PDB file of C-alpha atoms in Angstrom:
ATOM      1  CA  GLN A   1     -20.035  -8.230 -48.183  1.00 81.00           C
ATOM      2  CA  VAL A   2     -21.899  -8.398 -51.447  1.00 88.00           C
ATOM      3  CA  GLN A   3     -21.652  -9.188 -55.352  1.00 92.00           C
ATOM      4  CA  LEU A   4     -23.489  -8.073 -58.094  1.00 95.00           C
ATOM      5  CA  VAL A   5     -24.079  -8.921 -61.805  1.00 95.00           C
ATOM      6  CA  GLU A   6     -25.869  -7.144 -63.907  1.00 97.00           C
ATOM      7  CA  SER A   7     -27.925  -8.868 -67.319  1.00 97.00           C
ATOM      8  CA  GLY A   8     -30.955  -8.472 -70.255  1.00 98.00           C
ATOM      9  CA  GLY A   9     -29.983  -5.384 -71.859  1.00 98.00           C
ATOM     10  CA  GLY A  10     -29.132  -4.633 -75.233  1.00 98.00           C
ATOM     11  CA  LEU A  11     -30.343  -3.333 -78.350  1.00 98.00           C
ATOM     12  CA  VAL A  12     -33.917  -2.628 -79.343  1.00 98.00           C
ATOM     13  CA  GLN A  13     -36.627  -0.434 -81.122  1.00 98.00           C
ATOM     14  CA  ALA A  14     -38.512   2.109 -79.587  1.00 98.00           C
ATOM     15  CA  GLY A  15     -42.300   0.812 -77.217  1.00 98.00           C
ATOM     16  CA  ALA A  16     -40.198  -2.279 -77.362  1.00 98.00           C
ATOM     17  CA  SER A  17     -39.415  -4.009 -73.336  1.00 98.00           C
ATOM     18  CA  LEU A  18     -36.416  -5.811 -71.615  1.00 98.00           C
ATOM     19  CA  LYS A  19     -36.654  -7.302 -68.870  1.00 98.00           C
ATOM     20  CA  LEU A  20     -32.892  -6.737 -67.418  1.00 98.00           C
ATOM     21  CA  SER A  21     -31.381  -8.891 -63.558  1.00 98.00           C
ATOM     22  CA  CYS A  22     -29.446  -8.518 -61.560  1.00 96.00           C
ATOM     23  CA  ALA A  23     -27.613 -11.664 -59.648  1.00 94.00           C
ATOM     24  CA  ALA A  24     -26.335 -11.342 -55.701  1.00 89.00           C
ATOM     25  CA  SER A  25     -24.373 -12.731 -53.345  1.00 87.00           C
ATOM     26  CA  GLY A  26     -23.335 -12.062 -50.062  1.00 78.00           C
ATOM     27  CA  ARG A  27     -24.048 -13.019 -46.217  1.00 69.00           C
ATOM     28  CA  THR A  28     -26.972 -11.798 -45.296  1.00 62.00           C
ATOM     29  CA  LEU A  29     -28.498 -11.314 -48.966  1.00 65.00           C
ATOM     30  CA  SER A  30     -32.007 -11.089 -48.422  1.00 72.00           C
ATOM     31  CA  SER A  31     -31.894  -8.577 -45.575  1.00 82.00           C
ATOM     32  CA  TYR A  32     -30.531  -5.857 -48.921  1.00 90.00           C
ATOM     33  CA  SER A  33     -33.009  -2.754 -50.453  1.00 94.00           C
ATOM     34  CA  MET A  34     -32.155  -3.018 -53.914  1.00 95.00           C
ATOM     35  CA  GLY A  35     -32.197  -0.038 -56.174  1.00 97.00           C
ATOM     36  CA  TRP A  36     -31.985   0.304 -60.377  1.00 98.00           C
ATOM     37  CA  PHE A  37     -29.751   3.032 -61.502  1.00 98.00           C
ATOM     38  CA  ARG A  38     -29.016   4.458 -64.858  1.00 98.00           C
ATOM     39  CA  GLN A  39     -26.156   6.749 -66.839  1.00 98.00           C
ATOM     40  CA  ALA A  40     -25.966   8.294 -70.512  1.00 97.00           C
ATOM     41  CA  PRO A  41     -22.942   9.254 -71.750  1.00 91.00           C
ATOM     42  CA  GLY A  42     -22.123  12.326 -70.054  1.00 94.00           C
ATOM     43  CA  LYS A  43     -24.619  12.150 -67.757  1.00 96.00           C
ATOM     44  CA  GLU A  44     -24.958  12.674 -63.663  1.00 96.00           C
ATOM     45  CA  ARG A  45     -25.914   8.818 -62.934  1.00 97.00           C
ATOM     46  CA  GLU A  46     -29.531   9.010 -62.508  1.00 97.00           C
ATOM     47  CA  PHE A  47     -32.505   6.984 -59.812  1.00 98.00           C
ATOM     48  CA  VAL A  48     -34.000   4.984 -61.472  1.00 98.00           C
ATOM     49  CA  ALA A  49     -36.515   2.675 -58.892  1.00 98.00           C
ATOM     50  CA  ALA A  50     -35.690   1.027 -55.349  1.00 98.00           C
ATOM     51  CA  ILE A  51     -37.339  -1.977 -53.206  1.00 97.00           C
ATOM     52  CA  SER A  52     -36.721  -3.245 -50.237  1.00 95.00           C
ATOM     53  CA  TRP A  53     -35.966  -6.525 -48.474  1.00 89.00           C
ATOM     54  CA  SER A  54     -38.876  -7.710 -48.327  1.00 89.00           C
ATOM     55  CA  GLY A  55     -40.695  -6.166 -51.504  1.00 92.00           C
ATOM     56  CA  GLY A  56     -43.338  -4.003 -49.585  1.00 94.00           C
ATOM     57  CA  THR A  57     -41.686  -0.082 -50.589  1.00 96.00           C
ATOM     58  CA  ILE A  58     -40.974   0.799 -53.270  1.00 97.00           C
ATOM     59  CA  TYR A  59     -40.056   4.254 -55.600  1.00 98.00           C
ATOM     60  CA  TYR A  60     -39.159   4.846 -59.215  1.00 98.00           C
ATOM     61  CA  ALA A  61     -38.459   7.007 -60.881  1.00 98.00           C
ATOM     62  CA  ASP A  62     -41.039   9.607 -62.023  1.00 98.00           C
ATOM     63  CA  SER A  63     -40.176   9.544 -65.425  1.00 97.00           C
ATOM     64  CA  VAL A  64     -40.142   5.891 -65.533  1.00 98.00           C
ATOM     65  CA  LYS A  65     -42.970   4.874 -63.489  1.00 98.00           C
ATOM     66  CA  GLY A  66     -46.236   3.868 -65.061  1.00 98.00           C
ATOM     67  CA  ARG A  67     -44.175   1.892 -67.846  1.00 98.00           C
ATOM     68  CA  PHE A  68     -40.857   0.471 -65.014  1.00 98.00           C
ATOM     69  CA  THR A  69     -41.561  -2.435 -62.744  1.00 98.00           C
ATOM     70  CA  ILE A  70     -38.872  -3.459 -60.408  1.00 98.00           C
ATOM     71  CA  SER A  71     -39.323  -7.119 -58.295  1.00 97.00           C
ATOM     72  CA  ARG A  72     -37.332  -9.050 -56.277  1.00 93.00           C
ATOM     73  CA  ASP A  73     -37.097 -13.264 -56.253  1.00 91.00           C
ATOM     74  CA  ASN A  74     -34.778 -13.857 -53.048  1.00 86.00           C
ATOM     75  CA  ALA A  75     -35.382 -17.335 -53.201  1.00 86.00           C
ATOM     76  CA  LYS A  76     -32.910 -16.539 -56.345  1.00 88.00           C
ATOM     77  CA  SER A  77     -31.305 -13.653 -55.075  1.00 89.00           C
ATOM     78  CA  THR A  78     -32.296 -11.466 -57.980  1.00 92.00           C
ATOM     79  CA  VAL A  79     -33.338  -8.564 -58.504  1.00 95.00           C
ATOM     80  CA  TYR A  80     -35.345  -7.694 -61.708  1.00 97.00           C
ATOM     81  CA  LEU A  81     -36.218  -4.545 -63.305  1.00 98.00           C
ATOM     82  CA  GLN A  82     -39.119  -5.192 -66.255  1.00 98.00           C
ATOM     83  CA  MET A  83     -38.715  -2.086 -68.330  1.00 98.00           C
ATOM     84  CA  ASN A  84     -42.151  -1.816 -71.050  1.00 98.00           C
ATOM     85  CA  SER A  85     -42.824   1.289 -73.712  1.00 98.00           C
ATOM     86  CA  LEU A  86     -38.999   2.269 -73.774  1.00 98.00           C
ATOM     87  CA  LYS A  87     -38.122   5.035 -74.966  1.00 98.00           C
ATOM     88  CA  PRO A  88     -34.723   6.809 -76.580  1.00 98.00           C
ATOM     89  CA  GLU A  89     -34.376   8.523 -73.554  1.00 97.00           C
ATOM     90  CA  ASP A  90     -34.094   5.646 -71.797  1.00 98.00           C
ATOM     91  CA  THR A  91     -30.796   4.065 -73.413  1.00 98.00           C
ATOM     92  CA  ALA A  92     -28.231   3.884 -71.422  1.00 98.00           C
ATOM     93  CA  VAL A  93     -26.166   1.628 -68.913  1.00 98.00           C
ATOM     94  CA  TYR A  94     -28.055   0.792 -65.911  1.00 98.00           C
ATOM     95  CA  TYR A  95     -26.774  -0.396 -62.937  1.00 98.00           C
ATOM     96  CA  CYS A  96     -28.263  -2.305 -59.580  1.00 97.00           C
ATOM     97  CA  ALA A  97     -26.828  -1.683 -55.793  1.00 96.00           C
ATOM     98  CA  ALA A  98     -27.312  -3.105 -52.416  1.00 94.00           C
ATOM     99  CA  GLY A  99     -27.898  -0.909 -49.129  1.00 94.00           C
ATOM    100  CA  LEU A 100     -30.064  -0.934 -45.989  1.00 91.00           C
ATOM    101  CA  VAL A 101     -32.503   1.409 -47.169  1.00 93.00           C
ATOM    102  CA  PRO A 102     -34.229   1.501 -50.441  1.00 94.00           C
ATOM    103  CA  ALA A 103     -32.912   5.245 -50.800  1.00 93.00           C
ATOM    104  CA  THR A 104     -32.833   7.350 -54.334  1.00 95.00           C
ATOM    105  CA  SER A 105     -30.266   8.141 -53.680  1.00 94.00           C
ATOM    106  CA  GLY A 106     -26.526   6.605 -55.160  1.00 95.00           C
ATOM    107  CA  PRO A 107     -24.400   6.934 -51.975  1.00 94.00           C
ATOM    108  CA  LEU A 108     -26.330   5.141 -49.768  1.00 94.00           C
ATOM    109  CA  TYR A 109     -25.979   2.020 -51.297  1.00 95.00           C
ATOM    110  CA  ARG A 110     -23.600  -0.015 -50.426  1.00 93.00           C
ATOM    111  CA  TYR A 111     -22.621  -2.710 -53.056  1.00 94.00           C
ATOM    112  CA  TRP A 112     -22.359  -1.753 -57.046  1.00 96.00           C
ATOM    113  CA  GLY A 113     -23.072  -4.563 -60.214  1.00 97.00           C
ATOM    114  CA  GLN A 114     -21.092  -3.249 -63.045  1.00 97.00           C
ATOM    115  CA  GLY A 115     -23.806  -1.872 -65.208  1.00 97.00           C
ATOM    116  CA  THR A 116     -25.608  -3.784 -68.690  1.00 98.00           C
ATOM    117  CA  GLN A 117     -26.403  -1.225 -71.498  1.00 98.00           C
ATOM    118  CA  VAL A 118     -29.227  -0.697 -73.281  1.00 98.00           C
ATOM    119  CA  THR A 119     -29.899   1.090 -75.951  1.00 98.00           C
ATOM    120  CA  VAL A 120     -32.873   1.860 -77.704  1.00 98.00           C
ATOM    121  CA  SER A 121     -33.996   3.545 -80.990  1.00 98.00           C
ATOM    122  CA  SER A 122     -36.326   5.223 -82.960  1.00 93.00           C
TER     123      SER A 122
END
């Protein structure tokens, strides 16, 4: 069993940066791949980024590539999402997830956090 808690969201202006954190706990925590997803009001949940348990495999959605960076610190049981050059279209609730592979598809993740709100104003 894995439990995930996101933090770091907030209201910022376009062009600003935010760093999201996802604290994880549970058995064999370091063996899980981690992903970030987001869901804007009235829209489907979409993939943002994923990282393997070792950090050797990383994927990004085209919409965030070059602006966002996913990383993890297994000693702290935490995965991060550094978000730079934020745009209004990045506004969404951001969720972290844990699974056996660094997938780009939500159904392949077993555990999910409750989400943290990110709002980017013009």
